[in-house]
XYZ file of N, CA and C in Angstrom:
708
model
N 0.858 -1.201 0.000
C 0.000 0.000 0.000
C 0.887 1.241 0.000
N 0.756 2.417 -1.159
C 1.487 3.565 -1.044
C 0.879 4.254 0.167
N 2.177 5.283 0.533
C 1.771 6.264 1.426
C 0.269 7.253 1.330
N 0.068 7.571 0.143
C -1.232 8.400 0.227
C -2.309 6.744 0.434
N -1.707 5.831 0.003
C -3.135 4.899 0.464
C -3.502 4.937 1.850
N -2.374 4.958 2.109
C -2.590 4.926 3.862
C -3.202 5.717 4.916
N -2.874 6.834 3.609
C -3.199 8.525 4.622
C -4.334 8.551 4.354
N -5.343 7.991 3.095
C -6.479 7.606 2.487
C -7.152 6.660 3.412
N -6.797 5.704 3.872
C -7.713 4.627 4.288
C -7.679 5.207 5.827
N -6.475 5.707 6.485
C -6.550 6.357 7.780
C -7.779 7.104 7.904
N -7.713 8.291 7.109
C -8.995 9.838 7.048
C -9.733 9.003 6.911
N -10.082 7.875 6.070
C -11.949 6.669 5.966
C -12.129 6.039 7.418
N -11.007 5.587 8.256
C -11.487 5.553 9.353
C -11.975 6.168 10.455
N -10.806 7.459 10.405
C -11.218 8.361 11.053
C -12.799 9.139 11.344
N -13.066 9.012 9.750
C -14.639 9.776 9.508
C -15.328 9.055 9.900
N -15.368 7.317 9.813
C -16.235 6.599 9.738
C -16.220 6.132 11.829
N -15.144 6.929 12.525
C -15.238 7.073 13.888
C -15.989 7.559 13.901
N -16.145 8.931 14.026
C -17.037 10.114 14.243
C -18.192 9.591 13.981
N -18.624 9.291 12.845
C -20.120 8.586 12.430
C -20.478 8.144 13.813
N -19.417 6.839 13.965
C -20.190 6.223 15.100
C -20.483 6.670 16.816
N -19.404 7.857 16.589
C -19.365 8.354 18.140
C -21.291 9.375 17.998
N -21.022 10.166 16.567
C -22.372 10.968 16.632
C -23.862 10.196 16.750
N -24.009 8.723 16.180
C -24.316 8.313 16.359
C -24.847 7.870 17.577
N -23.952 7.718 18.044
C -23.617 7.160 19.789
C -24.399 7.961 20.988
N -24.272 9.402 20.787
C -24.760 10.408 21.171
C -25.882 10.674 20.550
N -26.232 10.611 19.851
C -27.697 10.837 19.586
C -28.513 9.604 19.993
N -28.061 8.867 20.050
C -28.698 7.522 20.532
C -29.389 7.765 22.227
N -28.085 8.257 23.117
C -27.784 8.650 24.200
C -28.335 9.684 24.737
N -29.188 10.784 23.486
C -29.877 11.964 23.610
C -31.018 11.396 23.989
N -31.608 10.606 23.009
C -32.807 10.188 22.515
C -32.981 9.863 23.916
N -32.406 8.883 24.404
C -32.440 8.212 25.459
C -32.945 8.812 26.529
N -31.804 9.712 26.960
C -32.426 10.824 28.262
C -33.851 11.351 27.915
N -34.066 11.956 26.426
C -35.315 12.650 26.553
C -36.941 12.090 27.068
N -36.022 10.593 26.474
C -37.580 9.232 26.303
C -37.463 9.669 28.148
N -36.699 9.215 28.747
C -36.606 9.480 30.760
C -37.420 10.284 31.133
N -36.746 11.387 30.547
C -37.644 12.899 31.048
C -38.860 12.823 30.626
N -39.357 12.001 29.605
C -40.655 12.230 29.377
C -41.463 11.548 30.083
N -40.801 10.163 30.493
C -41.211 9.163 31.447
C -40.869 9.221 32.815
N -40.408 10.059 33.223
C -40.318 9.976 34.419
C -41.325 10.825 35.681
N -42.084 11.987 35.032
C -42.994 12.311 35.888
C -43.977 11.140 36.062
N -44.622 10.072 34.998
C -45.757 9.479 34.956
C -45.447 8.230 36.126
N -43.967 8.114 35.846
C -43.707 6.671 37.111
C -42.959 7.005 38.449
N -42.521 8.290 38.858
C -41.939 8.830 39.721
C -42.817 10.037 40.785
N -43.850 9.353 41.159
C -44.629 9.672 41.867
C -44.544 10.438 43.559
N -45.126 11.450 43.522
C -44.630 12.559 44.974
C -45.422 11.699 45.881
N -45.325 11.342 46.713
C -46.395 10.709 47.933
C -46.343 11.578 49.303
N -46.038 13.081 48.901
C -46.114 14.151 49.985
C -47.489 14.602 50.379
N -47.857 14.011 51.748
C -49.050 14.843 51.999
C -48.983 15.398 53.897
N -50.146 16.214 53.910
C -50.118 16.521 55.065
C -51.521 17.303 55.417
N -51.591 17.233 56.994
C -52.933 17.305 57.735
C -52.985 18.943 57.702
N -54.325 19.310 58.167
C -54.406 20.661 58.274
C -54.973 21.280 59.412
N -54.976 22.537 59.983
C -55.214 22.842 61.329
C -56.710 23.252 61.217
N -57.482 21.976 62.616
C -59.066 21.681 62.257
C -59.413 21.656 61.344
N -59.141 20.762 60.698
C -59.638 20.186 59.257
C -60.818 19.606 59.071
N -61.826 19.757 58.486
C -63.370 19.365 58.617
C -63.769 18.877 57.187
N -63.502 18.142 56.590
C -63.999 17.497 54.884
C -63.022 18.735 54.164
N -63.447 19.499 53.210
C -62.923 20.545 52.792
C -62.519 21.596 53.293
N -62.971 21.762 54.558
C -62.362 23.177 54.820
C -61.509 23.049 56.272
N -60.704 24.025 56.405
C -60.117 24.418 57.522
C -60.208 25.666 58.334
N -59.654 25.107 59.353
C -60.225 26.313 60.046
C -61.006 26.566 61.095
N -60.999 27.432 61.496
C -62.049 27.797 62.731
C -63.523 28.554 62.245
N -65.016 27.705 61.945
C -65.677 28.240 61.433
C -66.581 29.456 61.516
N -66.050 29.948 62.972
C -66.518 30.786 63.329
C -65.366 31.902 63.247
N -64.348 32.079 62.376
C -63.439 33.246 62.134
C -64.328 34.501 61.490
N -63.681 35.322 61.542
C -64.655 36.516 61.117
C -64.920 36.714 60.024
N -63.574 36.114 58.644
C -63.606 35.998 57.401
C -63.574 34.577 57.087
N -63.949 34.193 55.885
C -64.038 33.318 55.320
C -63.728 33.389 53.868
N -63.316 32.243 53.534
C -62.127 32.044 52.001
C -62.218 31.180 51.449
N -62.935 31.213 50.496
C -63.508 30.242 49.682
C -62.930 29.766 48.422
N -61.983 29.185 48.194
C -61.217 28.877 46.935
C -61.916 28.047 45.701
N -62.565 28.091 44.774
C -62.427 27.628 43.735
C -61.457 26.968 42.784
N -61.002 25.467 42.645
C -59.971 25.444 42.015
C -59.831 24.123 41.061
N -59.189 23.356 39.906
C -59.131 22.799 39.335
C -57.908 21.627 39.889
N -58.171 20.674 39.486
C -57.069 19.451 39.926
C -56.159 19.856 38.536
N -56.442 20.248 37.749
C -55.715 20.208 36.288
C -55.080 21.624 35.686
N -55.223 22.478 37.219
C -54.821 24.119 36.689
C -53.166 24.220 37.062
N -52.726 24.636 36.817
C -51.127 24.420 37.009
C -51.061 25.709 38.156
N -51.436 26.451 38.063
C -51.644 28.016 38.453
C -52.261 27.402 40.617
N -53.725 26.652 39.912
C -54.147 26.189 41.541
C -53.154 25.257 41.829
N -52.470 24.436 41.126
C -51.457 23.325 42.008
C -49.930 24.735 42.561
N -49.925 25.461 41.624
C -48.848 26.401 42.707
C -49.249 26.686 43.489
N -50.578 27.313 44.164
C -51.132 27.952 44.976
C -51.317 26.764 46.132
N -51.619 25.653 45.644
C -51.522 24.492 46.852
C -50.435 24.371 47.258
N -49.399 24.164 46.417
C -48.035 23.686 46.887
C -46.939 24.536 47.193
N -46.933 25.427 47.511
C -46.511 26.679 47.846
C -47.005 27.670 48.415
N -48.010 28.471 47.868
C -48.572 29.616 48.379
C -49.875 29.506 50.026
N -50.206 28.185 49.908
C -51.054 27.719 50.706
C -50.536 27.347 52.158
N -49.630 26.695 52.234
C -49.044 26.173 53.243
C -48.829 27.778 54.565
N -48.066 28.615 53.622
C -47.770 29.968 54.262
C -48.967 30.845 54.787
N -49.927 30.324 53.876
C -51.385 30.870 54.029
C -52.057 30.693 54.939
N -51.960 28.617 55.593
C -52.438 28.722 56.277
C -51.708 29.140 57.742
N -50.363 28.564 57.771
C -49.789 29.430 59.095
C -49.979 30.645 59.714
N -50.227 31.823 58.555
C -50.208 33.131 59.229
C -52.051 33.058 59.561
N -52.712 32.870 58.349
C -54.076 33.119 58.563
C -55.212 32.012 59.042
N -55.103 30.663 59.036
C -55.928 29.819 59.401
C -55.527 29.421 60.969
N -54.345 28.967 60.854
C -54.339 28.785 62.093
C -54.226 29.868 63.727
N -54.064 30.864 62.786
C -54.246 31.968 64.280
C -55.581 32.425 63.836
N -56.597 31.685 63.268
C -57.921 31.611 63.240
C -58.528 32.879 63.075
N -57.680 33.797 61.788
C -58.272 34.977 61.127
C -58.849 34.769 60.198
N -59.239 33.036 59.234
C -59.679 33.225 58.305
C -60.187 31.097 58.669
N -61.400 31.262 57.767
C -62.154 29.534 57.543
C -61.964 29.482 56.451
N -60.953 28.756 55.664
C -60.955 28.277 54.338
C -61.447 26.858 53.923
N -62.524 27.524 52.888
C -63.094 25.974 52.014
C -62.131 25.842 50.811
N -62.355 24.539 50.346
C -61.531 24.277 49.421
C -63.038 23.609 48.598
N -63.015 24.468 47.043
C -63.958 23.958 46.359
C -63.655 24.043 44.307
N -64.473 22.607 44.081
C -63.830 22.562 42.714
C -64.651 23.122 41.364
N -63.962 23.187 40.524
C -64.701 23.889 39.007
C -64.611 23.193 38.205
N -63.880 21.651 38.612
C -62.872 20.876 37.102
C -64.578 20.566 36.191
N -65.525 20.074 37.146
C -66.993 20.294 35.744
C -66.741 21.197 34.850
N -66.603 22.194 34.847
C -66.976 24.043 34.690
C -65.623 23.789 33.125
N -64.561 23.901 33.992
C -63.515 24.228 33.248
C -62.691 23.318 32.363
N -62.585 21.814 33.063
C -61.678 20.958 32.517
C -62.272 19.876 31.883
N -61.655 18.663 32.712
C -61.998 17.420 31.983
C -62.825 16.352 33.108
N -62.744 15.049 32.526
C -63.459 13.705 33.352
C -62.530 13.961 34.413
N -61.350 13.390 34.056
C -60.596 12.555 35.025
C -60.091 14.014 35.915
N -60.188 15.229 35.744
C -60.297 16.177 37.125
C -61.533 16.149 38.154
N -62.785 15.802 37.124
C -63.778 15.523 38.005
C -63.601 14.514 38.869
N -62.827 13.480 38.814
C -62.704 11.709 38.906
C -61.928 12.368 40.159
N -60.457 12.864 40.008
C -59.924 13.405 41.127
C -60.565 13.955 42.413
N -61.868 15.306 42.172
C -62.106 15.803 42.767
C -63.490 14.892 43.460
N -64.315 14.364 42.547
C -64.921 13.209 43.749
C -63.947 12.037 44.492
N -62.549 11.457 44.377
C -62.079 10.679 44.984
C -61.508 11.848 46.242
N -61.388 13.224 46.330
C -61.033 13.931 47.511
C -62.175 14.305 48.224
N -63.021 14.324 47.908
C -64.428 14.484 48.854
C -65.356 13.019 49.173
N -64.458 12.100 48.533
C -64.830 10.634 49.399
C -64.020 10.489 50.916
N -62.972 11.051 50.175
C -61.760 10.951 50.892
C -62.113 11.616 52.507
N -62.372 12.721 51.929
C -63.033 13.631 52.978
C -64.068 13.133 54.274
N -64.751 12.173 53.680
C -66.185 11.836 54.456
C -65.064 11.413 55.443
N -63.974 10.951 55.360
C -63.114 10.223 56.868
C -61.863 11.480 57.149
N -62.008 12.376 56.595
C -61.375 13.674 57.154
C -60.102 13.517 56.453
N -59.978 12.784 54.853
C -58.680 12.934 54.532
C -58.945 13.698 53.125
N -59.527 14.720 53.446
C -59.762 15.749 52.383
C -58.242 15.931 51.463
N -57.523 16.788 52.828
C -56.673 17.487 52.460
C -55.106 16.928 51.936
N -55.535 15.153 52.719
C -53.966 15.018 52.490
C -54.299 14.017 50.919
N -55.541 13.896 50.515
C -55.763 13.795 49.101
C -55.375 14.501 47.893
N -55.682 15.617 48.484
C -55.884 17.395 47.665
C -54.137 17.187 47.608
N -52.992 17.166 48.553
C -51.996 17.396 48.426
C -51.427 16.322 47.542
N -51.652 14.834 47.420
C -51.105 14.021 46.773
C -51.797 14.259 45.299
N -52.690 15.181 45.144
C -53.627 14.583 43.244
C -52.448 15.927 42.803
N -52.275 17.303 43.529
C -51.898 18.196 42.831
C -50.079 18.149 42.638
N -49.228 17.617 43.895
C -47.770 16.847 43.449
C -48.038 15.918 42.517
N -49.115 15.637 41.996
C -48.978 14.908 40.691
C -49.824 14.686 39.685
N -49.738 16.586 39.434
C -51.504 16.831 38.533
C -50.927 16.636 37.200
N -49.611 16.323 36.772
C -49.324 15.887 34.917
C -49.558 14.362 35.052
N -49.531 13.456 36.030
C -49.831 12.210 35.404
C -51.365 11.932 35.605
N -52.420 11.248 34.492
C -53.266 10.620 34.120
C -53.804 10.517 35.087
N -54.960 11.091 35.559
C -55.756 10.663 37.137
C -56.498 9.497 36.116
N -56.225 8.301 36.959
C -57.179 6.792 37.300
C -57.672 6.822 38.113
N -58.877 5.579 38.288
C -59.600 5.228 39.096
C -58.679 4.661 40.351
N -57.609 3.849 39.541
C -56.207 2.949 40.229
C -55.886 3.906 40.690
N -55.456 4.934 40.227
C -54.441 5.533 40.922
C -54.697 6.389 41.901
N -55.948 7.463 42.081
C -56.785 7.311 42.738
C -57.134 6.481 44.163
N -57.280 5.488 43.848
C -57.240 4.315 44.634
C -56.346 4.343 45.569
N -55.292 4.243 45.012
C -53.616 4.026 45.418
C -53.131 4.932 46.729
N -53.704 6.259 45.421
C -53.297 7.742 46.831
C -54.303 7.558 48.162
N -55.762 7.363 47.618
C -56.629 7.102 48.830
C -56.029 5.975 50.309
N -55.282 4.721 49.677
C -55.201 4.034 50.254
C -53.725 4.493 51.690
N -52.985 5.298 50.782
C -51.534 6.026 50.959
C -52.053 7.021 52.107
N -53.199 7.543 51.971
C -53.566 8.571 52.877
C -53.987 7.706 54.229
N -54.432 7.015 54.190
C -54.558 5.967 54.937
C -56.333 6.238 55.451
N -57.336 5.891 54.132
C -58.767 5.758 54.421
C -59.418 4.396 54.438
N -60.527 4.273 55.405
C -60.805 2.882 55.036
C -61.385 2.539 53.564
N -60.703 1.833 52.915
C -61.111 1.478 51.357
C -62.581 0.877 51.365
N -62.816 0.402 52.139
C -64.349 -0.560 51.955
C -65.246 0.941 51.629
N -65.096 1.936 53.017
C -66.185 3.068 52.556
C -65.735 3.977 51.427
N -64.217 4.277 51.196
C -63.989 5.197 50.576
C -64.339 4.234 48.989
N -64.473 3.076 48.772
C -64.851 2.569 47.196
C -66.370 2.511 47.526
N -67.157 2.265 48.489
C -68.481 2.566 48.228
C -69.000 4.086 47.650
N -68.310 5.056 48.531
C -68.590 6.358 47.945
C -68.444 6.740 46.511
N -66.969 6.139 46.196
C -66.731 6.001 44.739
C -67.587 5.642 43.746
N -68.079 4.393 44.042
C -69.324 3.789 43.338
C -70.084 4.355 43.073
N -70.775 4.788 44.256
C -72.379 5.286 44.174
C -72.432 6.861 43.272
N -70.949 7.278 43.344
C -71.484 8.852 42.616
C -71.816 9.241 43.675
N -71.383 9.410 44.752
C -72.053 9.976 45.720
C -71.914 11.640 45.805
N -70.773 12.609 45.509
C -70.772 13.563 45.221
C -71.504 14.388 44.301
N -72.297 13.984 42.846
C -72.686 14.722 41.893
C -73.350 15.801 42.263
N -73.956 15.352 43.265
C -74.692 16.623 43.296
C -74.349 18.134 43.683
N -72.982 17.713 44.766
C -71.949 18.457 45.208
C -71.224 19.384 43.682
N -70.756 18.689 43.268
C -70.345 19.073 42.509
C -70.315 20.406 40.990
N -71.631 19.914 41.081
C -72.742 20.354 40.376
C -72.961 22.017 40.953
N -73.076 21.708 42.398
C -73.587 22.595 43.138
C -72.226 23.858 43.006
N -71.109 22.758 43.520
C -69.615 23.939 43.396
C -69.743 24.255 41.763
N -70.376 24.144 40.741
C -70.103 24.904 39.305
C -71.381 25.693 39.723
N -72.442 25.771 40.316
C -73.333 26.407 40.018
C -72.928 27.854 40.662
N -72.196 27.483 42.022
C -72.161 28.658 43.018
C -70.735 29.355 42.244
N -69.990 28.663 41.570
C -68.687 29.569 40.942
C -68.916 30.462 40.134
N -70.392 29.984 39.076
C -70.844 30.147 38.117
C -72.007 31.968 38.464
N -71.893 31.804 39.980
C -73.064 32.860 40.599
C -71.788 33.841 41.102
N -70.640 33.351 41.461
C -69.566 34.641 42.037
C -69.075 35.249 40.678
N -69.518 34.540 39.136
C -68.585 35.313 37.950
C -67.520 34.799 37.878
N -67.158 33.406 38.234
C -65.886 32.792 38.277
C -65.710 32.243 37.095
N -64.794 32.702 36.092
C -64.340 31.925 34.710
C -62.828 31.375 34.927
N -62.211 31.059 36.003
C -60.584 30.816 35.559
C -60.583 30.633 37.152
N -59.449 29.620 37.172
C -58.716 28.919 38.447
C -57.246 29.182 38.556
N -57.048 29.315 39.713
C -57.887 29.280 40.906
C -58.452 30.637 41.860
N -59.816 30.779 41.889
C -60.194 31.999 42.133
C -60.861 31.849 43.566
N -60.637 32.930 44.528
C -60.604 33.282 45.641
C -62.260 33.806 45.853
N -63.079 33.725 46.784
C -64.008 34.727 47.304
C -64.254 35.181 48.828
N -63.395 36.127 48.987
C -63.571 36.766 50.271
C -64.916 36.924 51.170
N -65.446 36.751 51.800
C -66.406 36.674 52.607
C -66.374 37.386 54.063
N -67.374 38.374 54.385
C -67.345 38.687 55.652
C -68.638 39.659 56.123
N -69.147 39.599 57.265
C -70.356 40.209 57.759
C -69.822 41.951 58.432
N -70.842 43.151 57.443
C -70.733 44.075 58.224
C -72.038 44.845 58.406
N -72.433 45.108 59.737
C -73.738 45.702 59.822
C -75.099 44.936 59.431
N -74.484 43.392 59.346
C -75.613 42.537 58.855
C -75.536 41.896 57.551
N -75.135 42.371 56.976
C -74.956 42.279 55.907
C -73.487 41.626 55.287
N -73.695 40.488 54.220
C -72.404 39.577 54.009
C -71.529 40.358 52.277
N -70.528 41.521 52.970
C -69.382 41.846 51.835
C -68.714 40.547 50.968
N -68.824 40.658 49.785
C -67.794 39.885 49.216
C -66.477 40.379 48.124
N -65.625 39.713 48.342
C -64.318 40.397 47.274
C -64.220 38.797 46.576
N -63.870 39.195 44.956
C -63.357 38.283 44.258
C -61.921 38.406 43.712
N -61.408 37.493 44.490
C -59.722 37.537 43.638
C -59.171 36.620 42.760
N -59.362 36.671 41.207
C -59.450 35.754 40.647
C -57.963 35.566 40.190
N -57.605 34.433 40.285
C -56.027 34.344 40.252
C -55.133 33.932 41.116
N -54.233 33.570 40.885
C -53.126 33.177 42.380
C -52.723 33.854 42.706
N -52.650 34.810 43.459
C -52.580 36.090 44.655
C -51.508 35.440 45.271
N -50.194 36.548 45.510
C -49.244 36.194 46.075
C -49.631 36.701 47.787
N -49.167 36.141 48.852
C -49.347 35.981 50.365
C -50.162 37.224 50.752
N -49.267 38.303 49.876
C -49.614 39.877 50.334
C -50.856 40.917 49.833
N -51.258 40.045 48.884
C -52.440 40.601 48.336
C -53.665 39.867 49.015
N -53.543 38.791 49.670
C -54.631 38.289 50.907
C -54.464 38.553 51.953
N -53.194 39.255 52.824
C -53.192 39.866 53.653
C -53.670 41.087 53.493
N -53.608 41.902 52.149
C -54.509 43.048 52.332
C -55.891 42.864 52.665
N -56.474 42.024 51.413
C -57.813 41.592 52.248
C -58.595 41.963 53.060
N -57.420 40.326 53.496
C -58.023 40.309 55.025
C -57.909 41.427 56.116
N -56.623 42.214 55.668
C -56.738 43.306 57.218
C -57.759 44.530 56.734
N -58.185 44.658 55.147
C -59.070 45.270 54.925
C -60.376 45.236 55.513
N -61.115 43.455 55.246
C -62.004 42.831 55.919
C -61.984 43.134 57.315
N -61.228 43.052 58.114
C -60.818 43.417 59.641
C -61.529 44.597 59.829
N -60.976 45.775 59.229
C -60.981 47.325 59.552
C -62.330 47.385 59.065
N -62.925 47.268 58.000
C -64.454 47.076 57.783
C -65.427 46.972 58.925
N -65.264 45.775 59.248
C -65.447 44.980 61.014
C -65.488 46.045 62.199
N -64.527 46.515 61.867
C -64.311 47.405 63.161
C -63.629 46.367 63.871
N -62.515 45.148 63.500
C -62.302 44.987 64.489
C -60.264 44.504 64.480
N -59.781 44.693 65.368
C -58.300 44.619 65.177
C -57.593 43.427 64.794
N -57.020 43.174 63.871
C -56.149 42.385 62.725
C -55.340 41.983 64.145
């Protein structure tokens, strides 16, 4: 073999490296992306937690002076921030030093799909044994994967409800009418979009309401509420 053959068949290997390294790496791309795409659906949050006097949906002390009525979707990205973040802080300063009774109520009829509805009756089954909330926390750490009946199931069981009643409730449809009722009353505050707030409070007899439609950062419900207060006549 002459010298340029050599220097010839060398550069054909050389190139025909690279092929296989780019190759190699794109293979290796592909790979990670297929993960990332698969990995929210099988890598499941199982974070939940109780709430201060927790009563089916709401918390709270029901006799606080204001009341806070949330409207919200299992499938809104906007209400799962507001659960998983903005809420927690919410309730420390304001529920539990018992300045405010928060309900927790849904629109997924109104706005979304089945399987948000499917969610939101498996958290108000959930509820009938007081595990409203640590439902509500496990559907929204994992509102991109596919709500099932199974899976569903799964979280119910994780929360730790008795399954015999919590699958009878399931069965029967026992919520519809509930449900129905939370689109009718969202549908009466002017509520088009989740997750939307309705302030509540008695002055002179009479019940004020504020609508805050949107995820309101900490400080725009502390106005509110110390607004609601001073209304009252009475000290925040």
């Amino acid at each position: 073999m002459s010298k340029k053959q050599e220097i010839r068949e060398r550069r054909r290997k050389q190139k025909k490296q690279k092929q296989m390294i780019t190759l190699g790496l794109m293979i290796v791309g592909a790979g990670l992306i297929a993960a990332a795409l698969i990995y929210p659906s099988t890598q499941l949050n199982n974070e939940f937690r109780s709430r201060y006097m927790a009563d089916g949906n709401a918390m709270g002390n029901p006799d606080a002076p204001v009341t806070i009525t949330e409207y919200s979707d299992y499938r809104c990205g906007h209400c799962g921030d507001f659960a998983l973040e903005t809420e927690p802080e919410f309730e420390a300063e304001f529920v539990e030093t018992e300045k405010v009774y928060f309900v927790s109520r849904s629109v997924g009829m109104m706005l979304s799909s089945a399987p948000s509805v499917l969610a939101t009756e498996a958290s108000y089954c959930a509820g009938e044994q007081n595990k409203y909330w640590e439902m509500h926390d496990l559907i929204f750490a994992n509102q991109t994967v596919v709500f099932t009946q199974s899976l569903l199931d799964k979280w119910a069981k994780t929360v730790g409800v008795d399954m015999g009643e919590y699958d009878a409730c399931a069965k029967d449809n026992r919520y519809d009418d509930i449900l129905a009722q939370d689109q009718a009353d969202a549908e009466a505050e002017g509520i088009s979009g989740t997750p939307s707030f309705v302030v509540s409070y008695v002055v002179d007899g009479e019940v004020v309401k504020q609508l805050l439609p949107g995820n309101y950062p900490l400080d725009a419900f502390r106005q509110a509420i110390t607004d609601a207060y001073a209304a009252m006549g009475l000290e925040y």
